[in-house]
PDB file of C-alpha atoms in Angstrom:
ATOM      1  CA  ASN A  23       9.999  -4.892  -2.383  1.00  0.00           C
ATOM      2  CA  ALA A  24      11.560  -5.659   0.843  1.00  0.00           C
ATOM      3  CA  GLY A  25       9.171  -5.623   3.923  1.00  0.00           C
ATOM      4  CA  VAL A  26       9.840  -3.474   7.048  1.00  0.00           C
ATOM      5  CA  MET A  27      13.419  -4.366   8.623  1.00  0.00           C
ATOM      6  CA  GLN A  28      14.247  -4.412  12.283  1.00  0.00           C
ATOM      7  CA  ASN A  29      17.682  -5.204  13.575  1.00  0.00           C
ATOM      8  CA  PRO A  30      18.608  -6.611  15.815  1.00  0.00           C
ATOM      9  CA  ARG A  31      16.073  -9.798  15.991  1.00  0.00           C
ATOM     10  CA  HIS A  32      17.471 -10.765  19.022  1.00  0.00           C
ATOM     11  CA  LEU A  33      18.988  -8.091  21.967  1.00  0.00           C
ATOM     12  CA  VAL A  34      20.286  -9.536  25.291  1.00  0.00           C
ATOM     13  CA  ARG A  35      21.324  -6.492  27.613  1.00  0.00           C
ATOM     14  CA  ARG A  36      22.326  -6.305  31.393  1.00  0.00           C
ATOM     15  CA  ARG A  37      20.407  -4.396  33.647  1.00  0.00           C
ATOM     16  CA  GLY A  38      21.391  -0.597  33.636  1.00  0.00           C
ATOM     17  CA  GLN A  39      22.819  -0.916  29.620  1.00  0.00           C
ATOM     18  CA  GLU A  40      21.188   0.959  26.780  1.00  0.00           C
ATOM     19  CA  ALA A  41      19.094  -1.063  24.273  1.00  0.00           C
ATOM     20  CA  ARG A  42      18.992   0.539  20.714  1.00  0.00           C
ATOM     21  CA  LEU A  43      16.571  -1.016  18.272  1.00  0.00           C
ATOM     22  CA  ARG A  44      16.371  -0.036  14.593  1.00  0.00           C
ATOM     23  CA  CYS A  45      13.442   0.311  12.153  1.00  0.00           C
ATOM     24  CA  SER A  46      13.558   0.511   8.624  1.00  0.00           C
ATOM     25  CA  PRO A  47      10.006   1.117   7.480  1.00  0.00           C
ATOM     26  CA  MET A  48       9.081  -0.643   3.883  1.00  0.00           C
ATOM     27  CA  LYS A  49       9.794   1.555   0.477  1.00  0.00           C
ATOM     28  CA  GLY A  50       7.778   4.492   0.132  1.00  0.00           C
ATOM     29  CA  HIS A  51       6.371   4.393   3.727  1.00  0.00           C
ATOM     30  CA  SER A  52       7.114   7.691   5.912  1.00  0.00           C
ATOM     31  CA  HIS A  53       5.103   6.766   8.681  1.00  0.00           C
ATOM     32  CA  VAL A  54       6.436   4.457  11.754  1.00  0.00           C
ATOM     33  CA  TYR A  55       4.848   3.075  14.634  1.00  0.00           C
ATOM     34  CA  TRP A  56       6.405   1.111  17.691  1.00  0.00           C
ATOM     35  CA  TYR A  57       4.572  -1.375  19.586  1.00  0.00           C
ATOM     36  CA  ARG A  58       5.347  -3.647  22.521  1.00  0.00           C
ATOM     37  CA  GLN A  59       4.504  -7.201  23.223  1.00  0.00           C
ATOM     38  CA  LEU A  60       5.011  -8.423  26.483  1.00  0.00           C
ATOM     39  CA  PRO A  61       5.066 -12.238  27.311  1.00  0.00           C
ATOM     40  CA  GLU A  62       1.440 -13.901  26.330  1.00  0.00           C
ATOM     41  CA  GLU A  63       0.081 -10.631  25.924  1.00  0.00           C
ATOM     42  CA  GLY A  64      -1.019  -8.344  22.573  1.00  0.00           C
ATOM     43  CA  LEU A  65       0.717  -5.439  21.320  1.00  0.00           C
ATOM     44  CA  LYS A  66       0.704  -2.042  22.984  1.00  0.00           C
ATOM     45  CA  PHE A  67       1.202   1.042  21.049  1.00  0.00           C
ATOM     46  CA  MET A  68       3.976   3.182  22.367  1.00  0.00           C
ATOM     47  CA  VAL A  69       4.892   5.977  19.886  1.00  0.00           C
ATOM     48  CA  TYR A  70       4.058   7.067  15.936  1.00  0.00           C
ATOM     49  CA  LEU A  71       6.462   8.841  14.293  1.00  0.00           C
ATOM     50  CA  GLN A  72       6.669  10.789  10.743  1.00  0.00           C
ATOM     51  CA  LYS A  73      10.238  11.896   9.338  1.00  0.00           C
ATOM     52  CA  GLU A  74      12.016  13.923  11.906  1.00  0.00           C
ATOM     53  CA  ASN A  75       8.691  14.321  13.730  1.00  0.00           C
ATOM     54  CA  ILE A  76       7.278  12.544  17.246  1.00  0.00           C
ATOM     55  CA  ILE A  77       3.152  12.897  16.408  1.00  0.00           C
ATOM     56  CA  ASP A  78       1.964  10.730  19.004  1.00  0.00           C
ATOM     57  CA  GLU A  79       3.625   9.358  21.800  1.00  0.00           C
ATOM     58  CA  SER A  80       0.960   8.696  24.196  1.00  0.00           C
ATOM     59  CA  GLY A  81       1.994   5.172  24.618  1.00  0.00           C
ATOM     60  CA  MET A  82       5.448   5.696  25.623  1.00  0.00           C
ATOM     61  CA  PRO A  83       6.791   5.479  29.643  1.00  0.00           C
ATOM     62  CA  LYS A  84       7.800   8.959  30.530  1.00  0.00           C
ATOM     63  CA  GLU A  85      10.962   7.931  31.482  1.00  0.00           C
ATOM     64  CA  ARG A  86      14.201   5.980  29.976  1.00  0.00           C
ATOM     65  CA  PHE A  87      12.683   5.614  26.476  1.00  0.00           C
ATOM     66  CA  SER A  88      13.046   7.385  23.491  1.00  0.00           C
ATOM     67  CA  ALA A  89      12.553   7.555  19.657  1.00  0.00           C
ATOM     68  CA  GLU A  90      13.308   9.368  16.854  1.00  0.00           C
ATOM     69  CA  PHE A  91      13.095   8.997  12.662  1.00  0.00           C
ATOM     70  CA  PRO A  92      15.576  10.948  11.021  1.00  0.00           C
ATOM     71  CA  LYS A  93      15.328  12.400   7.725  1.00  0.00           C
ATOM     72  CA  GLU A  94      17.901   9.867   6.773  1.00  0.00           C
ATOM     73  CA  GLY A  95      18.388   6.228   7.998  1.00  0.00           C
ATOM     74  CA  PRO A  96      16.374   4.177  10.289  1.00  0.00           C
ATOM     75  CA  SER A  97      13.800   4.750  13.082  1.00  0.00           C
ATOM     76  CA  ILE A  98      15.409   4.067  16.518  1.00  0.00           C
ATOM     77  CA  LEU A  99      13.525   3.081  19.832  1.00  0.00           C
ATOM     78  CA  ARG A 100      16.122   3.991  22.304  1.00  0.00           C
ATOM     79  CA  ILE A 101      15.653   2.482  25.840  1.00  0.00           C
ATOM     80  CA  GLN A 102      18.156   3.497  28.514  1.00  0.00           C
ATOM     81  CA  GLN A 103      19.272   1.671  31.885  1.00  0.00           C
ATOM     82  CA  VAL A 104      17.341  -1.395  31.094  1.00  0.00           C
ATOM     83  CA  VAL A 105      15.395  -3.040  34.009  1.00  0.00           C
ATOM     84  CA  ARG A 106      13.865  -6.657  33.742  1.00  0.00           C
ATOM     85  CA  GLY A 107      10.605  -5.399  32.916  1.00  0.00           C
ATOM     86  CA  ASP A 108      11.471  -4.564  29.713  1.00  0.00           C
ATOM     87  CA  SER A 109      12.148  -7.398  28.234  1.00  0.00           C
ATOM     88  CA  ALA A 110       9.977  -8.401  25.606  1.00  0.00           C
ATOM     89  CA  ALA A 111       9.078  -7.393  21.988  1.00  0.00           C
ATOM     90  CA  TYR A 112       9.408  -4.572  20.144  1.00  0.00           C
ATOM     91  CA  PHE A 113       7.165  -4.830  16.891  1.00  0.00           C
ATOM     92  CA  CYS A 114       7.800  -1.987  14.579  1.00  0.00           C
ATOM     93  CA  ALA A 115       5.221  -0.925  12.013  1.00  0.00           C
ATOM     94  CA  SER A 116       5.057   1.107   8.951  1.00  0.00           C
ATOM     95  CA  SER A 117       2.386   2.815   6.608  1.00  0.00           C
ATOM     96  CA  PRO A 118       2.542   4.983   3.512  1.00  0.00           C
ATOM     97  CA  GLN A 119       0.299   7.434   4.721  1.00  0.00           C
ATOM     98  CA  GLY A 120      -0.789   8.375   8.627  1.00  0.00           C
ATOM     99  CA  THR A 121      -4.649   8.892   7.468  1.00  0.00           C
ATOM    100  CA  ARG A 122      -7.109   6.567   8.553  1.00  0.00           C
ATOM    101  CA  GLY A 123      -7.838   3.090   6.831  1.00  0.00           C
ATOM    102  CA  TYR A 124      -3.895   2.327   5.600  1.00  0.00           C
ATOM    103  CA  GLU A 125      -2.835  -0.808   7.408  1.00  0.00           C
ATOM    104  CA  GLN A 126       0.190  -0.729   9.081  1.00  0.00           C
ATOM    105  CA  TYR A 127       2.630  -3.261   8.195  1.00  0.00           C
ATOM    106  CA  PHE A 128       4.501  -5.046  10.750  1.00  0.00           C
ATOM    107  CA  GLY A 129       8.341  -5.995  10.796  1.00  0.00           C
ATOM    108  CA  PRO A 130       9.437  -9.022  12.373  1.00  0.00           C
ATOM    109  CA  GLY A 131      10.092  -7.788  15.753  1.00  0.00           C
ATOM    110  CA  THR A 132      13.336  -7.505  17.920  1.00  0.00           C
ATOM    111  CA  ARG A 133      13.032  -9.511  21.042  1.00  0.00           C
ATOM    112  CA  LEU A 134      14.975  -8.092  24.089  1.00  0.00           C
ATOM    113  CA  THR A 135      16.352  -9.677  26.949  1.00  0.00           C
ATOM    114  CA  VAL A 136      17.331  -7.947  29.922  1.00  0.00           C
ATOM    115  CA  THR A 137      19.487 -10.145  32.508  1.00  0.00           C
TER     116      THR A 137
ATOM    117  CA  ALA B  24     -10.534   4.549  25.236  1.00  0.00           C
ATOM    118  CA  GLN B  25     -11.217   1.507  22.782  1.00  0.00           C
ATOM    119  CA  THR B  26     -10.720  -1.685  24.488  1.00  0.00           C
ATOM    120  CA  VAL B  27     -10.678  -5.119  22.179  1.00  0.00           C
ATOM    121  CA  THR B  28     -11.209  -8.664  24.318  1.00  0.00           C
ATOM    122  CA  GLN B  29     -10.526 -12.200  22.867  1.00  0.00           C
ATOM    123  CA  SER B  30     -12.357 -14.028  25.721  1.00  0.00           C
ATOM    124  CA  GLN B  31     -10.701 -17.616  24.641  1.00  0.00           C
ATOM    125  CA  PRO B  32      -7.070 -17.969  25.354  1.00  0.00           C
ATOM    126  CA  GLU B  33      -6.864 -21.348  23.283  1.00  0.00           C
ATOM    127  CA  MET B  34      -8.840 -23.218  21.030  1.00  0.00           C
ATOM    128  CA  SER B  35      -7.899 -26.471  19.241  1.00  0.00           C
ATOM    129  CA  VAL B  36      -9.457 -27.551  15.881  1.00  0.00           C
ATOM    130  CA  GLN B  37      -8.910 -30.844  13.749  1.00  0.00           C
ATOM    131  CA  GLU B  38      -8.012 -30.206  10.614  1.00  0.00           C
ATOM    132  CA  ALA B  39     -10.005 -29.557   7.903  1.00  0.00           C
ATOM    133  CA  GLU B  40     -12.665 -28.383  10.171  1.00  0.00           C
ATOM    134  CA  THR B  41     -14.140 -24.802  10.841  1.00  0.00           C
ATOM    135  CA  VAL B  42     -13.464 -22.847  13.807  1.00  0.00           C
ATOM    136  CA  THR B  43     -14.153 -19.772  14.754  1.00  0.00           C
ATOM    137  CA  LEU B  44     -12.733 -17.340  17.545  1.00  0.00           C
ATOM    138  CA  SER B  45     -14.639 -14.857  19.164  1.00  0.00           C
ATOM    139  CA  CYS B  46     -13.388 -10.934  19.922  1.00  0.00           C
ATOM    140  CA  THR B  47     -15.758  -8.088  21.236  1.00  0.00           C
ATOM    141  CA  TYR B  48     -14.926  -4.294  21.579  1.00  0.00           C
ATOM    142  CA  ASP B  49     -16.195  -1.574  23.318  1.00  0.00           C
ATOM    143  CA  THR B  50     -16.284   2.425  21.588  1.00  0.00           C
ATOM    144  CA  SER B  51     -18.531   5.240  21.191  1.00  0.00           C
ATOM    145  CA  GLU B  52     -17.565   5.899  17.760  1.00  0.00           C
ATOM    146  CA  SER B  53     -19.584   5.235  14.698  1.00  0.00           C
ATOM    147  CA  ASP B  54     -16.460   4.721  12.251  1.00  0.00           C
ATOM    148  CA  TYR B  55     -13.636   2.723  12.423  1.00  0.00           C
ATOM    149  CA  TYR B  56     -11.775  -0.058  11.306  1.00  0.00           C
ATOM    150  CA  LEU B  57     -11.296  -3.963  12.883  1.00  0.00           C
ATOM    151  CA  PHE B  58      -8.206  -6.036  11.909  1.00  0.00           C
ATOM    152  CA  TRP B  59      -7.476  -9.749  12.341  1.00  0.00           C
ATOM    153  CA  TYR B  60      -3.786 -10.318  12.465  1.00  0.00           C
ATOM    154  CA  LYS B  61      -2.073 -13.536  12.689  1.00  0.00           C
ATOM    155  CA  GLN B  62       1.268 -14.440  14.572  1.00  0.00           C
ATOM    156  CA  PRO B  63       2.887 -17.630  14.051  1.00  0.00           C
ATOM    157  CA  PRO B  64       5.747 -18.979  15.789  1.00  0.00           C
ATOM    158  CA  SER B  65       8.310 -16.692  13.671  1.00  0.00           C
ATOM    159  CA  ARG B  66       6.511 -13.908  15.784  1.00  0.00           C
ATOM    160  CA  GLN B  67       6.150 -12.023  12.206  1.00  0.00           C
ATOM    161  CA  MET B  68       2.349 -10.120  12.435  1.00  0.00           C
ATOM    162  CA  ILE B  69       0.290 -11.181   9.411  1.00  0.00           C
ATOM    163  CA  LEU B  70      -2.858  -9.136   8.434  1.00  0.00           C
ATOM    164  CA  VAL B  71      -5.347 -11.784   7.819  1.00  0.00           C
ATOM    165  CA  ILE B  72      -8.313  -9.656   7.307  1.00  0.00           C
ATOM    166  CA  ARG B  73      -9.872  -6.456   7.512  1.00  0.00           C
ATOM    167  CA  GLN B  74     -13.522  -5.059   8.397  1.00  0.00           C
ATOM    168  CA  GLU B  75     -14.316  -1.502   7.603  1.00  0.00           C
ATOM    169  CA  ALA B  76     -17.369  -0.855  10.404  1.00  0.00           C
ATOM    170  CA  TYR B  77     -19.445   1.653   7.531  1.00  0.00           C
ATOM    171  CA  LYS B  78     -19.669  -1.598   5.645  1.00  0.00           C
ATOM    172  CA  GLN B  79     -22.534  -4.040   6.335  1.00  0.00           C
ATOM    173  CA  GLN B  80     -21.152  -7.048   4.227  1.00  0.00           C
ATOM    174  CA  ASN B  81     -19.083  -9.453   5.825  1.00  0.00           C
ATOM    175  CA  ALA B  82     -15.360  -9.267   4.748  1.00  0.00           C
ATOM    176  CA  THR B  83     -14.010 -12.588   3.339  1.00  0.00           C
ATOM    177  CA  GLU B  84     -10.392 -13.777   2.446  1.00  0.00           C
ATOM    178  CA  ASN B  85     -10.560 -17.318   0.843  1.00  0.00           C
ATOM    179  CA  ARG B  86     -10.996 -19.543   4.095  1.00  0.00           C
ATOM    180  CA  PHE B  87     -11.040 -16.513   6.219  1.00  0.00           C
ATOM    181  CA  SER B  88     -14.365 -14.860   6.955  1.00  0.00           C
ATOM    182  CA  VAL B  89     -15.915 -12.903   9.845  1.00  0.00           C
ATOM    183  CA  ASN B  90     -18.906 -12.136  11.114  1.00  0.00           C
ATOM    184  CA  PHE B  91     -19.300  -8.256  12.383  1.00  0.00           C
ATOM    185  CA  GLN B  92     -22.237  -7.816  14.587  1.00  0.00           C
ATOM    186  CA  LYS B  93     -21.638  -3.988  15.042  1.00  0.00           C
ATOM    187  CA  ALA B  94     -24.517  -3.396  17.337  1.00  0.00           C
ATOM    188  CA  ALA B  95     -23.235  -5.971  19.742  1.00  0.00           C
ATOM    189  CA  LYS B  96     -19.397  -4.794  18.997  1.00  0.00           C
ATOM    190  CA  SER B  97     -18.619  -8.302  17.727  1.00  0.00           C
ATOM    191  CA  PHE B  98     -15.945  -9.298  15.790  1.00  0.00           C
ATOM    192  CA  SER B  99     -15.575 -13.220  15.087  1.00  0.00           C
ATOM    193  CA  LEU B 100     -13.233 -14.755  12.631  1.00  0.00           C
ATOM    194  CA  LYS B 101     -14.007 -17.936  11.088  1.00  0.00           C
ATOM    195  CA  ILE B 102     -11.250 -20.520   9.815  1.00  0.00           C
ATOM    196  CA  SER B 103     -12.621 -23.177   7.181  1.00  0.00           C
ATOM    197  CA  ASP B 104     -10.857 -26.232   5.967  1.00  0.00           C
ATOM    198  CA  SER B 105      -8.427 -25.810   8.766  1.00  0.00           C
ATOM    199  CA  GLN B 106      -4.593 -26.324   7.865  1.00  0.00           C
ATOM    200  CA  LEU B 107      -1.771 -27.273   9.955  1.00  0.00           C
ATOM    201  CA  GLY B 108      -0.167 -23.668   8.920  1.00  0.00           C
ATOM    202  CA  ASP B 109      -3.117 -22.066  10.546  1.00  0.00           C
ATOM    203  CA  ALA B 110      -1.749 -22.562  13.954  1.00  0.00           C
ATOM    204  CA  ALA B 111      -0.821 -19.529  15.834  1.00  0.00           C
ATOM    205  CA  MET B 112      -1.524 -16.472  17.928  1.00  0.00           C
ATOM    206  CA  TYR B 113      -4.541 -15.099  16.207  1.00  0.00           C
ATOM    207  CA  PHE B 114      -4.659 -11.250  17.690  1.00  0.00           C
ATOM    208  CA  CYS B 115      -8.405  -9.013  17.334  1.00  0.00           C
ATOM    209  CA  ALA B 116      -7.544  -5.175  16.476  1.00  0.00           C
ATOM    210  CA  TYR B 117      -9.415  -1.864  16.125  1.00  0.00           C
ATOM    211  CA  ARG B 118      -8.547   1.198  14.585  1.00  0.00           C
ATOM    212  CA  SER B 119     -10.349   3.998  15.166  1.00  0.00           C
ATOM    213  CA  LEU B 120     -11.396   6.921  12.714  1.00  0.00           C
ATOM    214  CA  GLY B 121     -11.878   9.642  14.831  1.00  0.00           C
ATOM    215  CA  GLY B 122     -10.173  12.882  15.300  1.00  0.00           C
ATOM    216  CA  GLY B 123      -7.069  13.119  17.130  1.00  0.00           C
ATOM    217  CA  ASN B 124      -4.534  11.025  17.995  1.00  0.00           C
ATOM    218  CA  ALA B 125      -7.043   8.267  18.546  1.00  0.00           C
ATOM    219  CA  GLY B 126      -6.593   6.778  15.059  1.00  0.00           C
ATOM    220  CA  ASN B 127      -3.002   6.392  14.881  1.00  0.00           C
ATOM    221  CA  MET B 128      -2.623   3.096  17.163  1.00  0.00           C
ATOM    222  CA  LEU B 129      -3.811  -0.314  16.661  1.00  0.00           C
ATOM    223  CA  THR B 130      -5.356  -1.325  19.966  1.00  0.00           C
ATOM    224  CA  PHE B 131      -5.114  -5.244  19.946  1.00  0.00           C
ATOM    225  CA  GLY B 132      -6.635  -8.075  22.131  1.00  0.00           C
ATOM    226  CA  GLY B 133      -4.964 -10.292  24.256  1.00  0.00           C
ATOM    227  CA  GLY B 134      -4.481 -13.254  21.446  1.00  0.00           C
ATOM    228  CA  THR B 135      -6.367 -16.698  21.108  1.00  0.00           C
ATOM    229  CA  ARG B 136      -3.894 -19.304  20.612  1.00  0.00           C
ATOM    230  CA  LEU B 137      -5.095 -21.742  18.007  1.00  0.00           C
ATOM    231  CA  MET B 138      -3.924 -25.439  17.735  1.00  0.00           C
ATOM    232  CA  VAL B 139      -4.536 -27.510  14.636  1.00  0.00           C
ATOM    233  CA  LYS B 140      -4.624 -31.357  15.420  1.00  0.00           C
ATOM    234  CA  PRO B 141      -3.533 -33.626  12.367  1.00  0.00           C
TER     235      PRO B 141
END
């Protein structure tokens, strides 16, 4: 049973380019969460999605960041016009249900470097 | 909003010894979950142990156990018989059981880097 898959594992972008991060949840999981980890810090919640729905985006920056989880295919976190401050590790987690009590299973993360 | 604080940026322990990592949190809720995650150099987040706030009994998973003090809002992790493979960043995390969006997210502390000396 494959775990949460994220790709790419490492992504380098120049300032002003777009970054697209992909997350495939565990089999049978329909809930996806994105977190960002800045260097030497803990993870910070960004967004929670179910298939075709954004449920909670309270942690997303208001500009340049967007997320989707289509009916088919992986969840995508998109960062437009990246800046140096976007350099971080981005983690995706999934759960079988969004209800309280279910652990979130994390992927290996994507390390984004903006040059 | 809930906050989670880990006051020890770094800890070290001798192999085979016991170490305790501290975590405190701030919440006005009575029902919630607490977690300890391990992040080794590979950066993969690995769930170590989980505690439900309504349970008085402290959770235990093999060499890992917690000391959950609800009134003091304290949730420490004890690692017994430390092994070299325990060296990692350890994050304490809180998940609300309340209504609204609060239960959607994990709130993490800043982490404690554990070093294990051979």
